[in-house]
Coordinates of C-alpha atoms and ligand atoms in Angstrom, one line a residue:
M283 CA 27.0 -9.3 4.9
R284 CA 24.7 -11.4 7.4
K285 CA 21.7 -13.6 6.5
I286 CA 18.5 -12.3 7.8
R287 CA 16.2 -14.9 9.4
L288 CA 12.5 -13.9 8.8
A289 CA 9.3 -14.9 10.5
L290 CA 6.1 -14.1 8.3
A291 CA 2.9 -13.0 10.1
G292 CA 0.0 -13.3 7.2
A293 CA 0.7 -15.5 4.4
G294 CA -1.4 -13.8 1.9
M295 CA -0.6 -11.9 -1.3
R296 CA 1.9 -9.7 0.4
G297 CA 3.4 -12.2 2.4
R298 CA 3.6 -14.4 -0.6
T299 CA 5.4 -11.6 -2.7
Y300 CA 7.8 -10.7 0.1
T301 CA 8.7 -14.6 0.5
D302 CA 9.3 -15.1 -3.0
Y303 CA 12.1 -12.4 -2.8
A304 CA 13.4 -14.2 0.1
L305 CA 13.5 -17.6 -1.8
A306 CA 15.0 -15.8 -5.1
H307 CA 17.8 -14.5 -2.9
P308 CA 18.8 -17.1 -0.7
E309 CA 22.1 -15.2 0.3
Q310 CA 19.9 -12.2 1.7
F311 CA 17.0 -14.0 3.7
E312 CA 15.8 -17.4 5.1
V313 CA 12.2 -17.8 6.2
V314 CA 12.1 -19.5 9.3
A315 CA 9.0 -19.4 10.6
V316 CA 5.2 -18.7 9.6
A317 CA 2.1 -17.7 11.2
E318 CA -1.3 -18.2 9.4
P319 CA -4.9 -19.3 10.6
V320 CA -5.7 -20.8 6.7
A321 CA -4.1 -24.0 6.7
H322 CA -3.4 -24.2 2.9
K323 CA -1.7 -21.1 2.9
R324 CA 0.5 -22.0 5.8
E325 CA 1.3 -25.2 4.4
Y326 CA 2.2 -23.4 1.0
I327 CA 4.9 -21.3 2.9
A328 CA 5.9 -23.7 4.9
A329 CA 6.6 -26.4 1.9
R330 CA 8.3 -23.8 -0.6
H331 CA 10.5 -22.7 2.8
H332 CA 11.2 -26.0 4.3
I333 CA 10.0 -24.3 7.8
A334 CA 10.0 -27.2 10.3
P335 CA 6.5 -28.1 11.8
E336 CA 7.3 -26.3 15.2
Y337 CA 8.0 -23.3 13.5
C338 CA 4.5 -23.1 11.9
F339 CA 1.7 -21.2 13.8
E340 CA -1.9 -20.7 13.6
G341 CA -1.9 -16.8 14.4
Y342 CA 0.8 -14.3 15.3
R343 CA 0.0 -14.7 18.6
E344 CA 1.1 -18.1 18.9
L345 CA 4.3 -17.1 17.1
L346 CA 4.9 -14.2 19.5
E347 CA 4.3 -16.4 22.4
Q348 CA 7.8 -17.7 21.7
P349 CA 10.9 -16.1 22.4
R350 CA 12.3 -14.4 19.6
L351 CA 12.9 -17.1 16.6
A352 CA 14.0 -14.6 13.9
D353 CA 15.9 -11.4 13.4
A354 CA 13.0 -9.6 11.7
I355 CA 9.3 -10.2 11.2
L356 CA 7.2 -9.3 8.2
I357 CA 3.8 -8.4 9.3
C358 CA 1.5 -8.9 6.4
T359 CA -1.7 -9.1 8.1
M360 CA -5.1 -7.0 7.3
D361 CA -4.7 -3.4 8.1
D362 CA -6.7 -3.9 11.5
L363 CA -4.1 -6.5 12.6
H364 CA -1.4 -4.6 12.3
F365 CA -1.0 -2.8 15.7
E366 CA -1.1 -5.9 18.0
P367 CA 1.5 -8.3 16.5
A368 CA 3.7 -4.9 16.2
M369 CA 3.8 -3.9 19.9
K370 CA 4.3 -7.5 20.7
A371 CA 7.0 -7.9 18.1
I372 CA 8.9 -4.5 19.2
E373 CA 8.6 -5.7 22.8
L374 CA 10.6 -9.1 21.8
G375 CA 13.2 -7.2 19.9
Y376 CA 12.3 -8.4 16.5
D377 CA 13.3 -5.6 13.7
I378 CA 10.1 -5.1 11.1
L379 CA 8.7 -4.9 7.7
L380 CA 5.5 -3.7 8.5
E381 CA 2.8 -3.8 5.7
K382 CA 0.6 -0.2 5.5
P383 CA -1.2 1.2 7.4
A384 CA 1.1 0.9 10.0
A385 CA -2.1 0.9 12.1
P386 CA -5.9 2.1 11.4
T387 CA -6.0 4.9 13.9
A388 CA -3.8 7.8 14.4
Q389 CA -3.3 6.8 18.3
Q390 CA -1.9 3.4 17.4
C391 CA 0.1 4.8 14.7
A392 CA 1.6 7.1 17.6
A393 CA 2.1 4.2 19.9
I394 CA 3.8 2.1 17.8
M395 CA 6.2 4.8 16.4
D396 CA 7.1 5.8 20.0
A397 CA 7.2 2.2 21.2
A398 CA 9.8 1.5 18.3
Q399 CA 12.0 4.1 19.3
E400 CA 11.9 3.5 23.0
K401 CA 12.9 -0.5 22.2
G402 CA 15.6 0.7 19.6
V403 CA 13.9 -1.9 16.7
R404 CA 14.0 -0.9 13.2
V405 CA 10.5 -0.6 12.0
I406 CA 10.2 -0.1 8.3
V407 CA 6.5 0.6 6.4
C408 CA 5.9 -0.7 2.9
H409 CA 5.7 2.1 1.0
V410 CA 7.2 0.4 -1.6
L411 CA 6.5 3.5 -4.0
R412 CA 9.6 5.0 -2.9
Y413 CA 11.8 2.0 -3.8
T414 CA 10.8 2.1 -7.7
D415 CA 13.3 3.1 -10.3
F416 CA 10.6 5.5 -11.6
Y417 CA 10.4 7.7 -8.2
A418 CA 13.9 7.3 -7.3
A419 CA 14.7 9.2 -10.6
V420 CA 12.5 12.0 -9.6
K421 CA 14.1 12.4 -6.2
R422 CA 17.4 12.4 -7.9
V423 CA 16.2 15.5 -10.3
I424 CA 15.2 17.0 -7.1
D425 CA 18.0 16.5 -4.8
Q426 CA 20.4 17.7 -7.9
G427 CA 18.5 20.9 -7.2
L428 CA 17.4 21.2 -11.0
L429 CA 13.8 22.2 -9.6
G430 CA 15.3 25.1 -7.5
D431 CA 12.9 25.8 -4.6
I432 CA 9.7 23.7 -5.1
L433 CA 6.7 25.9 -4.6
S434 CA 3.7 23.7 -5.9
V435 CA 3.0 20.0 -6.5
V436 CA -0.3 18.7 -8.3
H437 CA -0.4 14.6 -8.0
T438 CA -2.9 12.4 -8.9
E439 CA -3.5 8.8 -7.7
A440 CA -6.0 7.2 -10.8
V441 CA -6.9 4.1 -9.0
G442 CA -8.5 2.5 -12.0
H443 CA -12.3 2.0 -12.0
I444 CA -12.0 -1.7 -12.1
H445 CA -9.0 -1.8 -9.4
Q446 CA -11.8 0.3 -7.5
S447 CA -14.4 -2.2 -8.1
H448 CA -12.3 -5.3 -6.7
S449 CA -10.3 -3.6 -3.6
F450 CA -12.8 -0.6 -2.7
V451 CA -16.3 -1.9 -3.8
R452 CA -16.3 -5.5 -3.4
G453 CA -13.2 -6.4 -1.7
N454 CA -11.1 -6.2 1.5
W455 CA -10.9 -2.2 1.8
R456 CA -14.8 -1.3 0.9
R457 CA -15.3 -0.3 4.6
S458 CA -13.4 2.4 6.4
D459 CA -15.2 0.9 9.7
E460 CA -13.6 -2.4 9.1
T461 CA -9.9 -1.6 7.7
A462 CA -9.1 2.5 7.2
P463 CA -10.5 5.3 5.1
M464 CA -9.6 5.4 1.5
L465 CA -7.0 7.7 1.8
L466 CA -4.8 5.6 4.4
A467 CA -5.6 2.3 2.7
K468 CA -4.7 3.3 -0.8
S469 CA -3.5 7.0 -0.7
C470 CA -1.1 6.8 2.2
H471 CA 1.6 6.0 -0.4
D472 CA 1.0 9.2 -2.1
L473 CA 1.1 11.3 1.0
D474 CA 4.2 9.5 2.0
L475 CA 5.8 10.0 -1.1
I476 CA 4.9 13.7 -2.0
Q477 CA 6.5 14.4 1.6
W478 CA 9.5 12.3 0.8
L479 CA 9.9 14.0 -2.5
I480 CA 9.5 17.9 -1.1
G481 CA 11.8 17.0 1.8
K482 CA 9.7 19.2 4.1
R483 CA 7.2 18.9 7.0
C484 CA 3.2 19.1 6.2
V485 CA 1.6 22.1 8.4
Q486 CA -2.1 22.2 7.1
V487 CA -4.4 20.1 5.2
Q488 CA -8.0 20.3 4.2
S489 CA -10.0 17.8 2.0
F490 CA -13.2 16.9 0.0
G491 CA -14.5 13.8 -1.3
A492 CA -17.1 11.7 -1.7
L493 CA -18.7 8.1 -2.5
S494 CA -20.7 9.1 -5.5
Y495 CA -20.9 6.2 -8.2
F496 CA -20.6 2.7 -6.7
T497 CA -24.0 3.2 -4.7
R498 CA -27.5 1.8 -5.3
A499 CA -28.7 5.1 -6.6
H500 CA -26.6 3.9 -10.1
M501 CA -27.8 0.3 -10.2
P502 CA -29.4 -0.5 -13.4
Q503 CA -32.8 -1.6 -13.2
G504 CA -33.3 -5.5 -12.7
A505 CA -29.6 -6.4 -11.7
P506 CA -29.3 -9.4 -9.6
E507 CA -27.3 -9.1 -6.1
R508 CA -24.8 -11.0 -8.0
C509 CA -23.6 -11.2 -11.5
I510 CA -23.6 -14.9 -11.8
Q511 CA -27.3 -14.7 -11.2
G512 CA -27.6 -13.6 -14.8
C513 CA -27.6 -10.1 -14.6
P514 CA -29.4 -8.6 -17.8
H515 CA -26.8 -5.9 -18.3
A516 CA -24.0 -8.4 -18.0
A517 CA -22.9 -7.4 -21.7
D518 CA -22.5 -3.8 -21.4
C519 CA -21.3 -3.9 -17.6
C520 CA -17.5 -3.6 -17.1
Y521 CA -17.7 -4.5 -13.9
D522 CA -19.5 -7.9 -14.6
A523 CA -17.9 -10.3 -12.1
V524 CA -18.1 -13.2 -14.5
K525 CA -16.3 -11.6 -17.1
L526 CA -13.4 -10.4 -14.7
Y527 CA -12.9 -13.2 -12.4
L528 CA -14.1 -16.2 -14.2
K529 CA -13.7 -15.6 -18.0
D530 CA -10.0 -13.6 -17.7
E531 CA -8.2 -16.7 -16.7
N532 CA -5.1 -14.6 -16.7
N533 CA -5.9 -12.2 -14.4
H534 CA -4.1 -14.2 -11.4
W535 CA -4.2 -11.0 -9.1
F536 CA -8.2 -11.1 -9.0
R537 CA -8.6 -14.7 -9.3
N538 CA -6.2 -15.3 -6.6
V539 CA -7.9 -13.0 -4.1
A540 CA -11.3 -14.3 -5.1
G541 CA -10.5 -17.7 -4.7
N542 CA -8.7 -16.8 -1.6
K543 CA -5.6 -19.1 -2.8
V544 CA -3.1 -19.5 -5.2
N545 CA -4.2 -20.5 -8.7
P546 CA -7.7 -21.6 -8.0
S547 CA -9.6 -23.6 -10.4
N548 CA -12.6 -22.4 -12.4
E549 CA -14.9 -24.3 -10.0
E550 CA -13.7 -22.8 -7.3
I551 CA -13.8 -19.1 -8.8
E552 CA -17.5 -20.1 -9.5
K553 CA -18.5 -21.0 -6.0
A554 CA -16.9 -17.6 -4.8
L555 CA -18.9 -15.7 -7.2
W556 CA -21.8 -17.4 -6.0
E557 CA -21.1 -17.3 -2.2
G558 CA -18.1 -14.4 -1.7
P559 CA -17.8 -10.8 -1.7
Y560 CA -16.4 -10.5 -5.1
G561 CA -19.4 -11.9 -6.9
R562 CA -21.5 -9.2 -6.0
C563 CA -23.1 -6.3 -8.3
V564 CA -21.1 -3.1 -7.9
Y565 CA -24.0 -1.5 -6.9
Q566 CA -25.0 -3.2 -4.3
C567 CA -22.4 -4.0 -1.9
D568 CA -21.7 -2.5 1.9
N569 CA -19.1 -0.3 0.5
N570 CA -18.6 3.1 2.3
V571 CA -15.2 4.5 0.9
V572 CA -15.1 7.4 -1.2
D573 CA -14.6 7.2 -4.9
H574 CA -13.0 10.2 -5.3
Q575 CA -11.0 12.8 -2.9
V576 CA -9.3 15.9 -3.0
V577 CA -6.5 17.0 -0.4
N578 CA -4.9 20.5 -0.3
M579 CA -1.9 20.6 1.8
R580 CA 0.4 23.4 2.8
F581 CA 4.0 22.5 3.6
E582 CA 7.0 24.3 5.4
G583 CA 8.0 27.4 3.5
D584 CA 4.3 28.0 1.9
T585 CA 5.0 25.0 -0.5
T586 CA 1.3 24.1 -2.0
V587 CA 0.2 20.5 -3.0
A588 CA -2.8 19.5 -4.6
F589 CA -3.7 15.8 -4.3
T590 CA -6.4 13.9 -5.9
M591 CA -7.5 10.4 -5.6
A592 CA -10.0 9.2 -8.1
A593 CA -11.8 6.0 -9.5
F594 CA -12.9 7.3 -12.8
N595 CA -9.5 6.4 -15.3
Q596 CA -7.3 3.9 -16.5
G597 CA -5.0 3.8 -13.5
G598 CA -1.4 5.3 -12.7
R599 CA 0.2 8.0 -10.9
H600 CA 0.8 11.5 -12.3
T601 CA 3.3 13.9 -10.3
R602 CA 3.6 17.7 -11.4
I603 CA 6.2 19.3 -9.4
M604 CA 6.8 23.2 -10.2
G605 CA 9.9 24.9 -8.6
T606 CA 11.9 28.2 -9.3
K607 CA 14.5 26.3 -11.4
G608 CA 12.3 24.3 -13.5
E609 CA 9.1 22.1 -13.8
L610 CA 8.8 18.3 -13.7
N611 CA 6.0 16.1 -15.3
A612 CA 6.1 12.3 -14.1
D613 CA 3.5 9.9 -15.8
M614 CA 4.3 6.7 -14.0
R615 CA 1.9 4.6 -16.4
R616 CA 3.7 5.6 -19.6
D617 CA 7.0 5.7 -17.8
S618 CA 7.9 9.0 -18.6
I619 CA 9.7 11.8 -16.9
E620 CA 10.2 15.3 -18.5
L621 CA 12.0 18.3 -17.1
F622 CA 11.5 21.9 -18.3
D623 CA 14.4 24.1 -17.5
F624 CA 13.5 27.5 -17.4
Q625 CA 17.0 28.9 -18.4
T626 CA 17.7 26.8 -21.4
R627 CA 13.7 26.5 -22.1
E628 CA 14.3 22.8 -23.2
I629 CA 12.6 19.8 -22.2
K630 CA 14.5 16.6 -21.3
Q631 CA 13.9 13.1 -20.9
I632 CA 15.0 11.7 -17.5
S633 CA 15.6 8.3 -17.5
T634 CA 14.1 6.1 -15.3
A635 CA 16.1 3.2 -15.7
G636 CA 17.6 1.7 -12.5
Q637 CA 19.5 -1.2 -10.9
E638 CA 18.1 -4.5 -12.1
I639 CA 17.3 -6.3 -8.9
D640 CA 15.5 -9.5 -10.2
G641 CA 13.5 -10.0 -13.4
S642 CA 11.0 -12.1 -12.1
I643 CA 9.6 -10.1 -9.3
R644 CA 10.3 -7.0 -10.6
D645 CA 7.2 -5.9 -11.8
G646 CA 5.4 -5.6 -8.4
H647 CA 4.7 -2.2 -7.9
G648 CA 7.0 -0.9 -10.6
G649 CA 10.1 -2.6 -8.8
G650 CA 9.3 -1.5 -5.5
D651 CA 8.3 -5.1 -3.9
S652 CA 11.8 -6.0 -4.6
G653 CA 13.2 -2.5 -4.1
I654 CA 11.9 -2.5 -0.3
M655 CA 13.2 -6.1 0.6
Q656 CA 16.6 -5.1 -0.8
A657 CA 16.9 -2.2 1.0
F658 CA 15.4 -3.8 4.4
Y659 CA 18.6 -6.2 3.8
E660 CA 20.8 -3.6 3.7
H661 CA 19.4 -1.4 6.2
L662 CA 19.5 -4.6 8.8
N663 CA 23.1 -5.0 7.9
G664 CA 24.0 -1.2 8.2
V665 CA 25.1 -0.8 5.0
Y666 CA 22.0 0.7 3.1
H667 CA 23.1 4.3 1.6
G668 CA 20.0 5.2 -0.5
N669 CA 17.6 7.9 0.2
A670 CA 14.4 5.9 0.3
L671 CA 14.1 4.4 3.4
G672 CA 11.8 5.9 5.8
E673 CA 11.9 5.2 9.5
I674 CA 8.2 4.6 11.7
V675 CA 8.5 7.7 13.0
T676 CA 8.7 9.5 9.1
S677 CA 6.0 6.9 8.0
C678 CA 3.8 7.5 10.9
T679 CA 3.8 11.3 10.8
N680 CA 2.9 11.0 7.1
H681 CA -0.1 8.7 7.6
L682 CA -1.4 11.4 10.3
I683 CA -1.7 13.5 7.1
A684 CA -4.2 11.1 5.9
F685 CA -6.1 11.0 9.6
A686 CA -5.9 14.6 9.6
A687 CA -7.4 15.2 5.8
E688 CA -10.0 12.4 6.7
E689 CA -11.2 14.7 9.8
S690 CA -11.2 17.7 7.6
R691 CA -13.4 15.9 5.0
V692 CA -15.7 14.9 7.6
Q693 CA -15.9 17.8 9.6
N694 CA -15.7 20.3 7.0
T695 CA -12.6 22.3 8.5
V696 CA -8.9 23.2 8.1
V697 CA -6.6 20.8 10.0
D698 CA -3.3 22.4 11.7
L699 CA -1.1 19.3 11.5
D700 CA 0.9 20.5 14.7
A701 CA -2.3 20.9 16.8
Y702 CA -3.6 17.5 15.3
I703 CA -0.7 15.6 16.1
D704 CA -0.5 17.2 20.1
R705 CA -4.5 16.1 20.2
V706 CA -3.5 12.5 19.1
R707 CA -0.7 12.2 21.5
A708 CA -3.1 13.4 24.5
Q709 CA -5.5 10.9 23.6
R710 CA -3.1 7.8 23.7
Ligands
LIG27 N1 2.5 -2.1 0.0 C1 1.4 -2.0 -0.5 O1 1.7 -1.5 -1.8 C2 0.2 -3.0 -0.3 C3 -0.6 -3.3 -1.1 C4 -1.3 -4.4 -1.1 C5 -1.7 -4.2 0.3 N2 -1.0 -3.9 1.4 C6 -1.4 -4.1 2.8 O2 -0.8 -5.5 3.0 C7 -1.7 -6.0 4.0 C8 -2.0 -7.5 3.7 O3 -2.6 -7.3 2.4 P1 -2.9 -8.6 1.6 O4 -3.5 -8.1 0.1 O5 -1.6 -9.6 1.6 O6 -4.2 -9.5 2.4 P2 -4.6 -11.0 2.4 O7 -5.9 -11.2 2.9 O8 -4.0 -11.6 1.2 O9 -3.4 -11.8 3.8 C9 -3.5 -11.4 5.1 C10 -3.7 -12.5 5.2 O10 -3.2 -12.6 7.0 C11 -3.8 -13.8 7.5 N3 -4.4 -13.8 8.8 C12 -5.4 -13.2 9.4 N4 -5.3 -13.6 10.7 C13 -4.2 -13.6 11.0 C14 -3.5 -13.8 12.4 N5 -4.1 -13.8 13.4 N6 -2.5 -14.5 12.5 C15 -1.4 -14.4 11.2 N7 -2.3 -14.6 9.8 C16 -3.5 -14.0 10.0 C17 -5.0 -14.3 6.4 O11 -5.6 -15.4 6.7 C18 -4.5 -13.8 5.3 O12 -4.0 -15.0 4.7 C19 -3.1 -5.2 4.4 O13 -2.6 -4.4 5.5 C20 -2.6 -4.1 3.2 O14 -3.4 -3.2 2.9 C21 -0.1 -3.3 1.0

């Protein structure tokens, strides 16, 4: 099979994850160009992949001013910097692995899917859950017809209270006006997953939700703006930044993000806690995204779905799928899938074991990070035979469920999806 030459736009957490896969699979991929404004991140990727200096750029604009330098581009910039590079890369004929969300507005999502279709390039949005062994096993049960006709689904995304505090209170995705509403930023995976599992079109959506807890109203008396200023409540506060970022030296994810580099020193973390967003008291941030939300959906054939996203839990995903022949209970955190068969009235454990891809980076999103890279490689070589890949039209249409649900939450309405999509297209 043909080795795929990759360009990387955005050498942050996600960019490093995908290019690490390339490094571990030199027979599949070669990273030949990088665009990243932060010098030490750009140099890190350049050194790991032996990228020539003339193929290192200070931003995606400079990279995309060049004629096409690679077969495909990984767009791993932040949410508000997906649209421009995606449209330019499509124009240049790059195939694209595009981080989610495809774009922060419904109109931009529609524009990307139309442009990709017109140009005939392949754009895959990083809905990594589809590529996990766990949800592949759930999908197999459904496709084998063991549940019969699916009539009802209850799906929960338990974000985890600490994850919420890190990403959606202190961190990058705390403000819907800067990145995207919570449903798009966090739960676009779940809305995509539900639609993929059911295999039907969503026709109506309704939502409620609020930011209830991570607000100034819940600030304990006398808490300083930054935990490191000697908060009198530190010992009892599970969100104490000193504990989470400085003392827990094994939490590489949090430390790398707070320090904005790979393996920052304790001095660098301390400086970040004094100066950066991750040092702030969780009750005194400028966050505005919800910390709990429900979405009710009606799919074709009157399949009903209730989805809940909430911060107040340990974390994990749970999916209960109820069909005319059986019921499936999938608990991702416990790696457990149970199938109750109506005929036999027996409960069967479904194996989640899948194909071993690469032990070292298999952990990322339950194997989804390596799974999507493997699928992307096979897809670009025309030999992908799985059922997980979602083309850009499917991903963007599923994003539109999130936008419509957000409209419902804010305007207190029930949104008809077809009418919503027509309205979005007319506004382009
Ligand atoms: N698929 C998933 O499960 C998943 C998980 C986490 C994040 N994400 C998404 O991945 C994207 C990146 O997230 P991240 O955590 O890696 O963020 P990050 O901040 O670590 O990385 C983004 C990088 O883009 C760089 N950048 C900024 N301007 C640029 C420009 N003009 N040209 C090139 N690079 C530029 C930044 O300097 C930074 O290094 C986000 O859209 C996020 O929502 C997806």
